Structure formats: C-alpha cells, structure tokens
C-alpha cells in the first residue's frame, strides 16, 4: 500500500516537472519570437519561466532521491566494513532528514510571510513561488526514507 502511494506521488511529481519544463520552453520560445518579430516581448514570460525553473529544480531534487541519484562522495565509506558502512549511511540520511525538516518548517513560514508580497509582472503572491520549498522538503524526506530502507531490505 505504502509503495503504491509513493509510486503515484513520484509519478505525479515527474509529470508536473515535465509539464513545467514544457511550459518553460514554450514561454522562452514565445519571448524570443516576439522579440524578433515585434522588437518587444511580454514581461511576464521571463518572470513565469523563472518561477517554473525554481519549481522544476526543487521537484527534480525530490525525484533524484527516488533514484538515489544525488552526488555523494563514498570513496572512503566503500572501504569500510559492512557494519560501519551502514552506520555512516544511516547517519548521512539522518543529517539529510534534519535538513529537510528545516526546509519544511522554515519554508512553510516563508511561504506564509510572502503571501503579501507580489511579483512585479504577474502580480502573483510570492508565497506561491516559495511554496515549493516545504513541498519538496516533504517529497525529499519521503523518498530519502524509502531509498534508505530499500538499501537494507
């Protein structure tokens, strides 16, 4: 049951990131075309593509934990005996988890405080842009715990 829910959440995250990437490419293309054809461009295209890039980055980071694709220096850890290797990997996962909890808590606070601030071109509450911080913190935490458990099953 848990694996099925996590699989659906990760699939939805991948689809949203792909959609945002498609939209970002479309917006940048629109900006270039309008700049060439009418020597002017819509100011909101650059702003929205920047916000989409932020969301894509955080969503992609959470998906990377699903595949254990983040960069790690494990040269020394690989030389250790199996028991010590497990201890170091669990300590590293716990340290990451502490950071993700901070992302969730502080990101939630930032999102709430930023709802009164508006973006210049879109007049969008900036809290919507910053909302990806706690969202990705939750997604990264879940995927980190799952990938750490999978290593030792």
PDB file of C-alpha atoms in Angstrom:
ATOM      1  CA  UNK A   1       0.000   0.000   0.000  1.00  0.00           C
ATOM      2  CA  UNK A   2       2.750   2.469   1.041  1.00  0.00           C
ATOM      3  CA  UNK A   3       4.831   1.666  -2.057  1.00  0.00           C
ATOM      4  CA  UNK A   4       1.815   2.180  -4.308  1.00  0.00           C
ATOM      5  CA  UNK A   5       1.049   5.600  -2.830  1.00  0.00           C
ATOM      6  CA  UNK A   6       4.697   6.646  -3.041  1.00  0.00           C
ATOM      7  CA  UNK A   7       4.867   5.441  -6.645  1.00  0.00           C
ATOM      8  CA  UNK A   8       1.799   7.546  -7.543  1.00  0.00           C
ATOM      9  CA  UNK A   9       3.174  10.612  -5.761  1.00  0.00           C
ATOM     10  CA  UNK A  10       6.530  10.276  -7.539  1.00  0.00           C
ATOM     11  CA  UNK A  11       4.847   9.713 -10.908  1.00  0.00           C
ATOM     12  CA  UNK A  12       2.684  12.817 -10.382  1.00  0.00           C
ATOM     13  CA  UNK A  13       5.792  14.791  -9.374  1.00  0.00           C
ATOM     14  CA  UNK A  14       7.628  13.670 -12.515  1.00  0.00           C
ATOM     15  CA  UNK A  15       4.617  14.600 -14.684  1.00  0.00           C
ATOM     16  CA  UNK A  16       4.284  18.040 -13.099  1.00  0.00           C
ATOM     17  CA  UNK A  17       8.016  18.680 -13.553  1.00  0.00           C
ATOM     18  CA  UNK A  18       7.795  17.594 -17.213  1.00  0.00           C
ATOM     19  CA  UNK A  19       4.764  19.821 -17.784  1.00  0.00           C
ATOM     20  CA  UNK A  20       6.527  22.783 -16.167  1.00  0.00           C
ATOM     21  CA  UNK A  21       9.599  22.163 -18.320  1.00  0.00           C
ATOM     22  CA  UNK A  22       7.451  22.100 -21.454  1.00  0.00           C
ATOM     23  CA  UNK A  23       5.722  25.341 -20.421  1.00  0.00           C
ATOM     24  CA  UNK A  24       9.036  26.995 -19.614  1.00  0.00           C
ATOM     25  CA  UNK A  25      10.482  26.110 -23.017  1.00  0.00           C
ATOM     26  CA  UNK A  26       7.296  27.367 -24.677  1.00  0.00           C
ATOM     27  CA  UNK A  27       7.458  30.672 -22.776  1.00  0.00           C
ATOM     28  CA  UNK A  28      11.114  31.259 -23.612  1.00  0.00           C
ATOM     29  CA  UNK A  29      10.390  30.445 -27.261  1.00  0.00           C
ATOM     30  CA  UNK A  30       7.468  32.910 -27.211  1.00  0.00           C
ATOM     31  CA  UNK A  31       9.710  35.571 -25.706  1.00  0.00           C
ATOM     32  CA  UNK A  32      12.366  35.089 -28.392  1.00  0.00           C
ATOM     33  CA  UNK A  33       9.836  35.058 -31.243  1.00  0.00           C
ATOM     34  CA  UNK A  34       8.060  38.213 -30.055  1.00  0.00           C
ATOM     35  CA  UNK A  35      11.363  39.973 -29.507  1.00  0.00           C
ATOM     36  CA  UNK A  36      12.458  39.153 -33.080  1.00  0.00           C
ATOM     37  CA  UNK A  37       9.119  39.845 -34.774  1.00  0.00           C
ATOM     38  CA  UNK A  38       7.868  42.920 -32.943  1.00  0.00           C
ATOM     39  CA  UNK A  39      11.082  44.086 -31.230  1.00  0.00           C
ATOM     40  CA  UNK A  40       9.357  43.749 -27.888  1.00  0.00           C
ATOM     41  CA  UNK A  41       8.362  40.928 -25.599  1.00  0.00           C
ATOM     42  CA  UNK A  42       5.872  40.238 -22.894  1.00  0.00           C
ATOM     43  CA  UNK A  43       7.433  40.993 -19.487  1.00  0.00           C
ATOM     44  CA  UNK A  44       5.521  38.199 -17.763  1.00  0.00           C
ATOM     45  CA  UNK A  45       7.117  35.429 -19.872  1.00  0.00           C
ATOM     46  CA  UNK A  46      10.542  35.867 -18.290  1.00  0.00           C
ATOM     47  CA  UNK A  47       9.117  36.051 -14.790  1.00  0.00           C
ATOM     48  CA  UNK A  48       6.898  32.991 -15.176  1.00  0.00           C
ATOM     49  CA  UNK A  49       9.670  30.955 -16.808  1.00  0.00           C
ATOM     50  CA  UNK A  50      11.964  31.836 -13.882  1.00  0.00           C
ATOM     51  CA  UNK A  51       9.363  30.667 -11.354  1.00  0.00           C
ATOM     52  CA  UNK A  52       8.788  27.479 -13.340  1.00  0.00           C
ATOM     53  CA  UNK A  53      12.552  26.850 -13.293  1.00  0.00           C
ATOM     54  CA  UNK A  54      12.559  27.155  -9.499  1.00  0.00           C
ATOM     55  CA  UNK A  55       9.728  24.626  -9.192  1.00  0.00           C
ATOM     56  CA  UNK A  56      11.386  22.259 -11.700  1.00  0.00           C
ATOM     57  CA  UNK A  57      14.650  22.371  -9.724  1.00  0.00           C
ATOM     58  CA  UNK A  58      13.026  21.513  -6.396  1.00  0.00           C
ATOM     59  CA  UNK A  59      10.770  18.843  -7.902  1.00  0.00           C
ATOM     60  CA  UNK A  60      13.737  17.326  -9.719  1.00  0.00           C
ATOM     61  CA  UNK A  61      15.747  17.231  -6.488  1.00  0.00           C
ATOM     62  CA  UNK A  62      12.978  15.277  -4.803  1.00  0.00           C
ATOM     63  CA  UNK A  63      12.761  12.825  -7.695  1.00  0.00           C
ATOM     64  CA  UNK A  64      16.544  12.337  -7.591  1.00  0.00           C
ATOM     65  CA  UNK A  65      16.142  10.850  -4.116  1.00  0.00           C
ATOM     66  CA  UNK A  66      13.809   8.226  -5.570  1.00  0.00           C
ATOM     67  CA  UNK A  67      16.621   7.021  -7.812  1.00  0.00           C
ATOM     68  CA  UNK A  68      19.407   7.762  -5.287  1.00  0.00           C
ATOM     69  CA  UNK A  69      20.907   9.976  -7.974  1.00  0.00           C
ATOM     70  CA  UNK A  70      22.347  12.766  -5.839  1.00  0.00           C
ATOM     71  CA  UNK A  71      26.094  13.192  -5.821  1.00  0.00           C
ATOM     72  CA  UNK A  72      27.850  11.524  -2.922  1.00  0.00           C
ATOM     73  CA  UNK A  73      31.461  11.022  -2.004  1.00  0.00           C
ATOM     74  CA  UNK A  74      31.609   7.417  -0.920  1.00  0.00           C
ATOM     75  CA  UNK A  75      35.219   6.582  -1.699  1.00  0.00           C
ATOM     76  CA  UNK A  76      36.157   6.224   1.977  1.00  0.00           C
ATOM     77  CA  UNK A  77      32.834   4.698   3.033  1.00  0.00           C
ATOM     78  CA  UNK A  78      33.207   1.954   0.405  1.00  0.00           C
ATOM     79  CA  UNK A  79      36.492   0.891   2.037  1.00  0.00           C
ATOM     80  CA  UNK A  80      34.832   0.359   5.436  1.00  0.00           C
ATOM     81  CA  UNK A  81      33.426  -2.916   6.744  1.00  0.00           C
ATOM     82  CA  UNK A  82      29.735  -3.510   6.032  1.00  0.00           C
ATOM     83  CA  UNK A  83      28.550  -2.600   9.546  1.00  0.00           C
ATOM     84  CA  UNK A  84      30.414   0.725   9.587  1.00  0.00           C
ATOM     85  CA  UNK A  85      29.240   1.467   6.051  1.00  0.00           C
ATOM     86  CA  UNK A  86      25.628   1.046   7.176  1.00  0.00           C
ATOM     87  CA  UNK A  87      26.226   3.252  10.218  1.00  0.00           C
ATOM     88  CA  UNK A  88      27.711   6.045   8.102  1.00  0.00           C
ATOM     89  CA  UNK A  89      24.914   5.826   5.523  1.00  0.00           C
ATOM     90  CA  UNK A  90      22.246   5.989   8.213  1.00  0.00           C
ATOM     91  CA  UNK A  91      23.988   8.974   9.841  1.00  0.00           C
ATOM     92  CA  UNK A  92      24.127  10.733   6.458  1.00  0.00           C
ATOM     93  CA  UNK A  93      20.446  10.005   5.849  1.00  0.00           C
ATOM     94  CA  UNK A  94      19.565  11.318   9.318  1.00  0.00           C
ATOM     95  CA  UNK A  95      21.534  14.520   8.672  1.00  0.00           C
ATOM     96  CA  UNK A  96      19.689  14.974   5.373  1.00  0.00           C
ATOM     97  CA  UNK A  97      16.393  14.350   7.121  1.00  0.00           C
ATOM     98  CA  UNK A  98      17.154  17.069   9.684  1.00  0.00           C
ATOM     99  CA  UNK A  99      17.858  19.471   6.818  1.00  0.00           C
ATOM    100  CA  UNK A 100      14.603  18.502   5.077  1.00  0.00           C
ATOM    101  CA  UNK A 101      12.631  19.095   8.264  1.00  0.00           C
ATOM    102  CA  UNK A 102      14.201  22.558   8.408  1.00  0.00           C
ATOM    103  CA  UNK A 103      13.187  23.074   4.776  1.00  0.00           C
ATOM    104  CA  UNK A 104       9.616  22.134   5.630  1.00  0.00           C
ATOM    105  CA  UNK A 105       9.321  24.279   8.757  1.00  0.00           C
ATOM    106  CA  UNK A 106      11.175  27.372   7.543  1.00  0.00           C
ATOM    107  CA  UNK A 107       9.772  27.051   4.018  1.00  0.00           C
ATOM    108  CA  UNK A 108       6.249  26.992   5.438  1.00  0.00           C
ATOM    109  CA  UNK A 109       6.998  30.126   7.468  1.00  0.00           C
ATOM    110  CA  UNK A 110       8.496  31.870   4.414  1.00  0.00           C
ATOM    111  CA  UNK A 111       5.523  30.912   2.267  1.00  0.00           C
ATOM    112  CA  UNK A 112       3.083  32.353   4.784  1.00  0.00           C
ATOM    113  CA  UNK A 113       5.034  35.592   5.206  1.00  0.00           C
ATOM    114  CA  UNK A 114       5.431  36.030   1.447  1.00  0.00           C
ATOM    115  CA  UNK A 115       1.751  35.887   0.527  1.00  0.00           C
ATOM    116  CA  UNK A 116       1.505  39.690   0.870  1.00  0.00           C
ATOM    117  CA  UNK A 117       4.457  40.308  -1.465  1.00  0.00           C
ATOM    118  CA  UNK A 118       3.504  40.427  -5.162  1.00  0.00           C
ATOM    119  CA  UNK A 119       5.601  39.614  -8.209  1.00  0.00           C
ATOM    120  CA  UNK A 120       6.243  42.599 -10.490  1.00  0.00           C
ATOM    121  CA  UNK A 121       4.873  41.394 -13.840  1.00  0.00           C
ATOM    122  CA  UNK A 122       2.291  38.772 -12.896  1.00  0.00           C
ATOM    123  CA  UNK A 123       1.109  40.358  -9.638  1.00  0.00           C
ATOM    124  CA  UNK A 124       1.240  36.818  -8.219  1.00  0.00           C
ATOM    125  CA  UNK A 125       1.661  36.327  -4.454  1.00  0.00           C
ATOM    126  CA  UNK A 126       5.280  35.273  -3.968  1.00  0.00           C
ATOM    127  CA  UNK A 127       4.147  32.702  -1.430  1.00  0.00           C
ATOM    128  CA  UNK A 128       3.045  30.538  -4.372  1.00  0.00           C
ATOM    129  CA  UNK A 129       6.591  30.585  -5.720  1.00  0.00           C
ATOM    130  CA  UNK A 130       8.102  29.780  -2.315  1.00  0.00           C
ATOM    131  CA  UNK A 131       5.535  27.043  -1.597  1.00  0.00           C
ATOM    132  CA  UNK A 132       7.757  24.561  -3.410  1.00  0.00           C
ATOM    133  CA  UNK A 133      10.285  24.708  -0.570  1.00  0.00           C
ATOM    134  CA  UNK A 134       8.168  22.897   2.042  1.00  0.00           C
ATOM    135  CA  UNK A 135       6.539  20.726  -0.636  1.00  0.00           C
ATOM    136  CA  UNK A 136       9.908  19.487  -1.855  1.00  0.00           C
ATOM    137  CA  UNK A 137      11.070  19.045   1.737  1.00  0.00           C
ATOM    138  CA  UNK A 138       8.219  16.604   2.300  1.00  0.00           C
ATOM    139  CA  UNK A 139       8.853  14.803  -1.003  1.00  0.00           C
ATOM    140  CA  UNK A 140      12.601  14.541  -0.388  1.00  0.00           C
ATOM    141  CA  UNK A 141      12.039  13.256   3.157  1.00  0.00           C
ATOM    142  CA  UNK A 142       9.678  10.536   1.989  1.00  0.00           C
ATOM    143  CA  UNK A 143      11.948   9.446  -0.862  1.00  0.00           C
ATOM    144  CA  UNK A 144      15.057   9.528   1.345  1.00  0.00           C
ATOM    145  CA  UNK A 145      13.455   7.304   3.966  1.00  0.00           C
ATOM    146  CA  UNK A 146      12.165   4.944   1.285  1.00  0.00           C
ATOM    147  CA  UNK A 147      15.506   4.682  -0.544  1.00  0.00           C
ATOM    148  CA  UNK A 148      17.390   4.184   2.745  1.00  0.00           C
ATOM    149  CA  UNK A 149      15.045   1.383   3.776  1.00  0.00           C
ATOM    150  CA  UNK A 150      15.346  -0.240   0.326  1.00  0.00           C
ATOM    151  CA  UNK A 151      19.141  -0.423   0.718  1.00  0.00           C
ATOM    152  CA  UNK A 152      18.845  -2.674   3.743  1.00  0.00           C
ATOM    153  CA  UNK A 153      15.844  -4.853   2.902  1.00  0.00           C
TER     154      UNK A 153
END
